[in-house]
Coordinates of C-alpha atoms and ligand atoms in Angstrom, one line a residue:
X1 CA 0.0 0.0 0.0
X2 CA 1.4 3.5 -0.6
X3 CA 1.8 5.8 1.8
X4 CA 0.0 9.3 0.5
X5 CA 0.2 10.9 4.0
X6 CA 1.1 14.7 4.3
X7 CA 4.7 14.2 5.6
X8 CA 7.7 16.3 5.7
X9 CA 9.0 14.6 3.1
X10 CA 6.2 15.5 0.9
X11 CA 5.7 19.0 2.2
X12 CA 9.3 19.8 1.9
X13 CA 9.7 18.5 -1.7
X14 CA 6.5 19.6 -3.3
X15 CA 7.1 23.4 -1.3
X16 CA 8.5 24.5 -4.6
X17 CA 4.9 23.4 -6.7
X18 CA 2.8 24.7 -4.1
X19 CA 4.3 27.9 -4.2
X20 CA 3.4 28.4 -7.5
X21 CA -0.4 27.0 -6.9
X22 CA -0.9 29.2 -3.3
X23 CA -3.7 31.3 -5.1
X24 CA -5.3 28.0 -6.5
X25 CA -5.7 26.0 -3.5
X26 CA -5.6 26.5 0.0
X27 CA -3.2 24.9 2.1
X28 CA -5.8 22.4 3.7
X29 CA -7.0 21.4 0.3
X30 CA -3.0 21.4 -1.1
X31 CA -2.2 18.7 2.0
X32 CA -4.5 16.3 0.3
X33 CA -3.2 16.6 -3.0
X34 CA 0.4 17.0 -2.3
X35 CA 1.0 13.1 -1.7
X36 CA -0.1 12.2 -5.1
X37 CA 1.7 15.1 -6.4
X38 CA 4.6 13.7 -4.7
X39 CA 4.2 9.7 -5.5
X40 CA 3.7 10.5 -9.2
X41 CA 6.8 12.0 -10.0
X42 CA 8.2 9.4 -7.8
X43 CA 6.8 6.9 -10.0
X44 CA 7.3 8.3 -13.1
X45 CA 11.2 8.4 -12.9
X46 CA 11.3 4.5 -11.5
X47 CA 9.5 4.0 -14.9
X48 CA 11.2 6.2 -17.2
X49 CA 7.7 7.4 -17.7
X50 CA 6.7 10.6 -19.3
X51 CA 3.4 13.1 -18.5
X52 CA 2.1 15.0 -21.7
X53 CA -0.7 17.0 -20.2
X54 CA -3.0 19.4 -22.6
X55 CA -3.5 23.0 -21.3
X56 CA -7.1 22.1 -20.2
X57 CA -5.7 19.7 -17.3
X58 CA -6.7 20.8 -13.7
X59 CA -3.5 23.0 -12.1
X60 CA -2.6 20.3 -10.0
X61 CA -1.7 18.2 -12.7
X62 CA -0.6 20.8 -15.0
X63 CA 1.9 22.2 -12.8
X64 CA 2.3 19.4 -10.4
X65 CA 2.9 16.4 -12.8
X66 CA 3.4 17.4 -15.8
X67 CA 6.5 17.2 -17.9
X68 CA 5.3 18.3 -21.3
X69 CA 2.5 21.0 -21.2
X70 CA 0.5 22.4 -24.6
X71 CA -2.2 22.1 -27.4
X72 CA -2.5 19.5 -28.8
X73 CA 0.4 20.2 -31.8
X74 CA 2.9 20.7 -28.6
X75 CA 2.2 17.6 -27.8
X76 CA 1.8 15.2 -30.6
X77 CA 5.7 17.0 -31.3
X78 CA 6.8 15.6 -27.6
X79 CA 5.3 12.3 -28.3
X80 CA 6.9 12.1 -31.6
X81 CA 10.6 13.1 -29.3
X82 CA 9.7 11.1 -26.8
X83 CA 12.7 8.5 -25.3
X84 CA 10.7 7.3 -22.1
X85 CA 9.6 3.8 -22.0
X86 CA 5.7 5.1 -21.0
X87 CA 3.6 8.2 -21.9
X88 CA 1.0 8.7 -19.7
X89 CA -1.2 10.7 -21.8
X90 CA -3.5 13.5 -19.6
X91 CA -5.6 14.6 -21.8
X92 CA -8.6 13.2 -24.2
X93 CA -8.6 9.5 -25.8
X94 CA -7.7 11.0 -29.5
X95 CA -4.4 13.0 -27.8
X96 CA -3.3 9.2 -26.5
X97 CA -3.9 7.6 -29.9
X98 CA -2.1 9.9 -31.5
X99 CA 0.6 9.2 -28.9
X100 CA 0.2 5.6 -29.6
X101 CA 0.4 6.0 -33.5
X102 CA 3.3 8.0 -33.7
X103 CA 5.2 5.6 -30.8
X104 CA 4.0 2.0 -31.6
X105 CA 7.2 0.5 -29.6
X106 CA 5.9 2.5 -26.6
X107 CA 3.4 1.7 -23.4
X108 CA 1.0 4.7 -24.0
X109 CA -1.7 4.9 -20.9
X110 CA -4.8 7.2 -20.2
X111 CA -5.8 7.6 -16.7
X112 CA -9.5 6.8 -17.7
X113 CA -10.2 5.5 -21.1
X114 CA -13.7 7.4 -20.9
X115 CA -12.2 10.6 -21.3
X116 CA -13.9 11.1 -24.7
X117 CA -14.5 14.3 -27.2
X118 CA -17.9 15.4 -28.5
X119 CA -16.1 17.1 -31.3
X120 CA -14.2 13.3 -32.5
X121 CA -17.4 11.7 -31.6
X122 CA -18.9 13.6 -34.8
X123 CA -17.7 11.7 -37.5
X124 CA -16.6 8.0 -38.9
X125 CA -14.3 6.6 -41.1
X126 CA -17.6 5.8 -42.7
X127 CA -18.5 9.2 -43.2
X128 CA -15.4 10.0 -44.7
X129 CA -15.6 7.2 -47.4
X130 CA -19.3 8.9 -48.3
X131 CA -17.6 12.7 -48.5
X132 CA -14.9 11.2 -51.2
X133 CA -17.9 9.7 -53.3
X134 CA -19.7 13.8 -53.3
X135 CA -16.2 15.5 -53.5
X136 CA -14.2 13.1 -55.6
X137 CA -10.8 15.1 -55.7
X138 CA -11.0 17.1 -53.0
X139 CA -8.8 16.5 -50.4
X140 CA -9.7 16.1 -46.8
X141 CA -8.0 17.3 -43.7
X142 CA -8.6 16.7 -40.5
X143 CA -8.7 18.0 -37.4
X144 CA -6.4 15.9 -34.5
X145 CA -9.8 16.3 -32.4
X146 CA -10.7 12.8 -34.3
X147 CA -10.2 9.1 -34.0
X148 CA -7.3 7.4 -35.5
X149 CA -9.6 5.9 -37.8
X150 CA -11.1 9.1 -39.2
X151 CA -7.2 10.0 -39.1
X152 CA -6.2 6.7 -41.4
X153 CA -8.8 7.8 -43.8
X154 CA -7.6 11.7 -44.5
X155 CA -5.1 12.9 -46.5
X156 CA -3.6 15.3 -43.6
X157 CA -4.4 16.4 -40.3
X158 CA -4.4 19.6 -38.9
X159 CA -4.8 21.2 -35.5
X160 CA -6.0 24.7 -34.5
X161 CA -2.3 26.0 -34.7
X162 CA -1.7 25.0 -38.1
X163 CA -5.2 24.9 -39.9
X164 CA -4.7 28.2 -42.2
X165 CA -1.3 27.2 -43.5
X166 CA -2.1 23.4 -43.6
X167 CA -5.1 24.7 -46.0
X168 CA -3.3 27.1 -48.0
X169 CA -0.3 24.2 -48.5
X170 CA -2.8 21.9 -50.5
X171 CA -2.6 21.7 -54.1
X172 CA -6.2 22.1 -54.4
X173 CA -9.0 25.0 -55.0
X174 CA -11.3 23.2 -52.9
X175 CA -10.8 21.3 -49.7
X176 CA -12.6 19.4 -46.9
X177 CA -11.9 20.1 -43.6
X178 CA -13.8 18.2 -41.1
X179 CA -15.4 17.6 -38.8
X180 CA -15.5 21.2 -36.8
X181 CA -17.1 23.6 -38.7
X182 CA -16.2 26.5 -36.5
X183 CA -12.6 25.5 -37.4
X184 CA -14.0 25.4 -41.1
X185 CA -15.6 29.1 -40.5
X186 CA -12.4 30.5 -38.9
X187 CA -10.0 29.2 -42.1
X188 CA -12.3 30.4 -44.6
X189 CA -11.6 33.8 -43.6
X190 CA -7.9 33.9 -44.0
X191 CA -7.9 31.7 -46.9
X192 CA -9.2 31.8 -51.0
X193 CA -9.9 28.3 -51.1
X194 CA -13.2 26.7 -51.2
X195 CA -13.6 25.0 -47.8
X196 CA -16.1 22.3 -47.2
X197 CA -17.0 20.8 -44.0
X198 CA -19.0 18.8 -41.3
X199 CA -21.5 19.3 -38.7
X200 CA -19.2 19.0 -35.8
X201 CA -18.3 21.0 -33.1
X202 CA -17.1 21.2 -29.6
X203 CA -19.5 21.0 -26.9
X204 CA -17.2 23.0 -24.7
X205 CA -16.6 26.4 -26.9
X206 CA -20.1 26.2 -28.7
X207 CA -21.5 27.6 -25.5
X208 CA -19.9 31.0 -25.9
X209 CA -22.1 33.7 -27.5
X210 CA -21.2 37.5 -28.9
X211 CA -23.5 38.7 -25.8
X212 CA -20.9 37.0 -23.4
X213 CA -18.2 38.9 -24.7
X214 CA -20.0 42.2 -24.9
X215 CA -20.9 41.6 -21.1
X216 CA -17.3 41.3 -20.3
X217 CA -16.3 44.1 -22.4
X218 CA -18.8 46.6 -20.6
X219 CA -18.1 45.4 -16.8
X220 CA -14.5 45.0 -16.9
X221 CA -12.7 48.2 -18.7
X222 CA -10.1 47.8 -20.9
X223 CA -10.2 44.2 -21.1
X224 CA -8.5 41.9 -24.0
X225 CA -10.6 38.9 -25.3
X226 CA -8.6 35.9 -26.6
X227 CA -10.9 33.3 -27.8
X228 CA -10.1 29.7 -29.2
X229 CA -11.1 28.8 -33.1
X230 CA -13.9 26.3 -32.0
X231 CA -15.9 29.0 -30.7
X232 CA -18.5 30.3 -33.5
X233 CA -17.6 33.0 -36.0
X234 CA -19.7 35.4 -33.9
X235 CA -18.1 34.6 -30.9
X236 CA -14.7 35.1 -33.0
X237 CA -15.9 38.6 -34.6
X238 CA -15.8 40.0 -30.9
X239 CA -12.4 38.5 -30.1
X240 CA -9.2 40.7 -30.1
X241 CA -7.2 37.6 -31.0
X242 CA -7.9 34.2 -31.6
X243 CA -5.4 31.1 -31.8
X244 CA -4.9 27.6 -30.3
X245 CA -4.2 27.1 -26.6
X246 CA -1.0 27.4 -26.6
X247 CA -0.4 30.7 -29.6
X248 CA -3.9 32.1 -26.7
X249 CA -0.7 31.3 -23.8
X250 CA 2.0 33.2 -25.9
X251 CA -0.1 35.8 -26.6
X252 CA -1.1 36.8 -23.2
X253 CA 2.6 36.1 -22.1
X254 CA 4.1 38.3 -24.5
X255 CA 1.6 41.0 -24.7
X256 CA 0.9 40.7 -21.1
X257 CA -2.3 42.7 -20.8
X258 CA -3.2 44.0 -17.7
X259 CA -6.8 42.2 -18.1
X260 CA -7.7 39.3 -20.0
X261 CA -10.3 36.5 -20.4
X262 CA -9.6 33.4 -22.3
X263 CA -12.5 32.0 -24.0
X264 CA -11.6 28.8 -23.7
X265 CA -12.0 25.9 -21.2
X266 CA -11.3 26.9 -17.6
X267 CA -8.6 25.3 -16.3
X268 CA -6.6 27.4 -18.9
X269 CA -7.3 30.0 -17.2
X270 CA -6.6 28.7 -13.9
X271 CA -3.1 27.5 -15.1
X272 CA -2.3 31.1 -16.8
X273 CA -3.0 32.6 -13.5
X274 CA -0.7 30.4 -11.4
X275 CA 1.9 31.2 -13.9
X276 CA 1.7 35.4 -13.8
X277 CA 0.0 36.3 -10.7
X278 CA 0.7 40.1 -12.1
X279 CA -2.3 39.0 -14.7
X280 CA -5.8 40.2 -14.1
X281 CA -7.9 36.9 -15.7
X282 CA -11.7 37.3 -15.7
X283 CA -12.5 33.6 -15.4
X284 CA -15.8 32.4 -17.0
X285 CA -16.0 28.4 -16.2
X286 CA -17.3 26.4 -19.6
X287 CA -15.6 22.8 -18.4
X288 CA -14.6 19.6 -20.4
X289 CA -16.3 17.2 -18.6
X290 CA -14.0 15.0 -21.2
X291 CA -11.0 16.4 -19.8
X292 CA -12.3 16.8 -16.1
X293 CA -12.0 12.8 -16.0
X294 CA -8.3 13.1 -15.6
X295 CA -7.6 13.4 -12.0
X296 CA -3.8 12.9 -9.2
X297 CA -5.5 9.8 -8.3
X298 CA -6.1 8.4 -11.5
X299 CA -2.7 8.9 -13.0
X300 CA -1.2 7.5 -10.0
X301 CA -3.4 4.1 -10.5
X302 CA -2.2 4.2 -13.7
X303 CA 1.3 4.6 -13.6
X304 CA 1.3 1.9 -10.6
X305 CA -1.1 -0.9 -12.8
X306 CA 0.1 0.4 -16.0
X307 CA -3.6 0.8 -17.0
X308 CA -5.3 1.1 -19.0
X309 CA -2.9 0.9 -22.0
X310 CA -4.4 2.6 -25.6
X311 CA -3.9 0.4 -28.1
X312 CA -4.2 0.4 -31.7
X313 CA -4.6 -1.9 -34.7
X314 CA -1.2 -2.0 -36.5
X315 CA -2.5 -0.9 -40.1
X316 CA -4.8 1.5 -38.6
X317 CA -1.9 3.4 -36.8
X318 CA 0.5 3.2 -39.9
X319 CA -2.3 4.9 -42.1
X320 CA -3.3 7.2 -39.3
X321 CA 0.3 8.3 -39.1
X322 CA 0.9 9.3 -42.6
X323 CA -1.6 12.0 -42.4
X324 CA -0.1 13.3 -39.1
X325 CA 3.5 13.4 -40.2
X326 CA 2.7 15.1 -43.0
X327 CA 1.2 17.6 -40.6
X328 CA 4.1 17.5 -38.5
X329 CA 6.1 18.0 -41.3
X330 CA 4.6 21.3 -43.0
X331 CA 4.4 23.1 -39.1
Ligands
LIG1 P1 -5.6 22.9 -28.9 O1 -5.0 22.8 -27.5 O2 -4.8 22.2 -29.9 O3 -5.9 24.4 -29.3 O4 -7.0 22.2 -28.8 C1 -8.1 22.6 -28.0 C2 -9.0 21.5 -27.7 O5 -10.2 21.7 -27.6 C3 -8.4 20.2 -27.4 O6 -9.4 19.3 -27.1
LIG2 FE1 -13.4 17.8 -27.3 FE2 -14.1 20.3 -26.8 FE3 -13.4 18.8 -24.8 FE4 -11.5 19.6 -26.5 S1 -12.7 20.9 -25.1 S2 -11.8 17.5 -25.7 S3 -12.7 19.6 -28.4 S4 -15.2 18.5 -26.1

């Protein structure tokens, strides 16, 4: 049985963490976390294991556990990198078979395999075979907010960072991009190509409306609004800049407005504050409950059973991994 009491141990060697996380937790709450905190990285090294967390992991995790931190192009590079013998993957179940394609030889685990994504959940390899027949010709590209199936069948993926210039690289008036078509709406507009696309979305960012933003803007002076190109177009219009997770991070961190809100999911937010307490963030919660599954005490069970592993059929991942690397590739 593993000890996870508060000890001085602990306390002494997650001090450093917990100074960065004061304004997130109070001490009380920290005491409870701190063990796990302290038994992961424990673990992780006895295992030559590696923690790629997404931006939208709790602060705990992300600045507790994690070694690699970004979108989800960070961190599809870092797996790609990657010389640890395990990647625990915290994050959604497409992040950990994109993992898994690009490191077959590797032991990829997600703390809980129902960690899903409304947005992948939208379309089928299926689907995909039915678009070709419509569009003969036109290529497809496809968001990494899919399954490696839906991957397998695409000519080349894209993520939020990339989209525009993975567009305007095909050889081809026309293109497909599926299945977000808020994505689809954002590349339009900084593109001349024809783009086609699905009926998908993300549960998470559809929420926002222009009226949220215009609240924000008239109670809080001044205030910059970075939004995420899930959101809808009108969401967008209202936005002073809009990028992935992590160009939404550089932005704040190079510009460094005195007031921001990030309209995005909201353990961004809560990360970006622990990082630059200088920062005034207005903090609207719209959660993943996809990503909320991730928790301390499920990536400990999981580095300790190794479980449960992601695993993926052979030609599936060699076709899913074409389209990828060509992605990774042109970024
Ligand atoms: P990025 O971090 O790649 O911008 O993706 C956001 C997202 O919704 C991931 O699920
Ligand atoms: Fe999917 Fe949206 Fe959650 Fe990202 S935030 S995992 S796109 S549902």
């Amino acid at each position: 049985m593993t000890n996870l009491s508060y000890t001085t141990e602990v306390a002494e060697a997650t001090a450093p963490i917990y100074e960065i996380l004061k304004d997130q937790f109070e001490e009380k709450y920290w005491e409870t976390l701190a063990p796990y905190v302290y038994e992961i990285n424990r673990l992780k090294k006895e295992k030559n294991a590696v923690i790629l967390a997404h931006n939208y992991m709790t602060p705990d995790i992300f600045h507790g556990v994690a070694d690699i931190v970004g979108d989800s192009l960070a961190l599809a590079r870092a797996a790609a990198k990657s010389d640890a013998d395990i990647i625990v993957q915290c994050g959604v179940h497409f992040m950990a078979e994109t993992s898994k394609a690009l490191c077959m030889n590797k032991k990829v685990l997600i703390p809980d395999m129902k960690a899903g994504c409304s947005l992948a959940e939208s379309i089928t390899a299926k689907d995909i075979a039915l678009l070709r027949e419509k569009y003969p010709n036109v290529p497809v590209i496809t968001y990494v907010n899919s399954s490696a199936e839906v991957k397998a069948a695409s000519d080349i993926c894209c993520t939020s960072g990339n989209a525009v210039k993975i567009v305007n690289s095909m050889d081809s008036d026309t293109v497909l991009m599926i299945p977000d078509k808020y994505l689809a709406d954002y590349t339009r507009q900084h593109t001349t190509k024809k783009v086609l696309t699905w009926e998908g979305s993300c549960m998470v960012h559809e929420r926002f409306t222009p009226e949220d933003i215009k609240k924000f803007r008239e109670k809080h002076d001044g205030i910059q609004v970075i939004a995420h190109p899930e959101c809808p177009k009108d969401v967008l219009d209202e936005a002073d800049f809009t990028g992935s997770t992590q160009q939404m991070i550089e932005y704040v961190e190079n510009e460094r407005p005195p007031r921001v809100v990030l309209i995005t999911e909201c353990s961004m937010s809560d990360n970006v504050a622990a990082a630059n307490p200088d920062m005034e963030l207005i903090r609207p919660c719209q959660m993943c409950p996809h990503m909320k599954r991730i928790t301390l005490p499920k990536i400990l069970k999981a580095l300790q059973t190794e479980e449960p592993e992601v695993f993926l059929d052979p030609a599936i991942a060699e076709a899913s991994r074409i389209p990828i690397q060509k992605m990774l590739d042109l970024s």
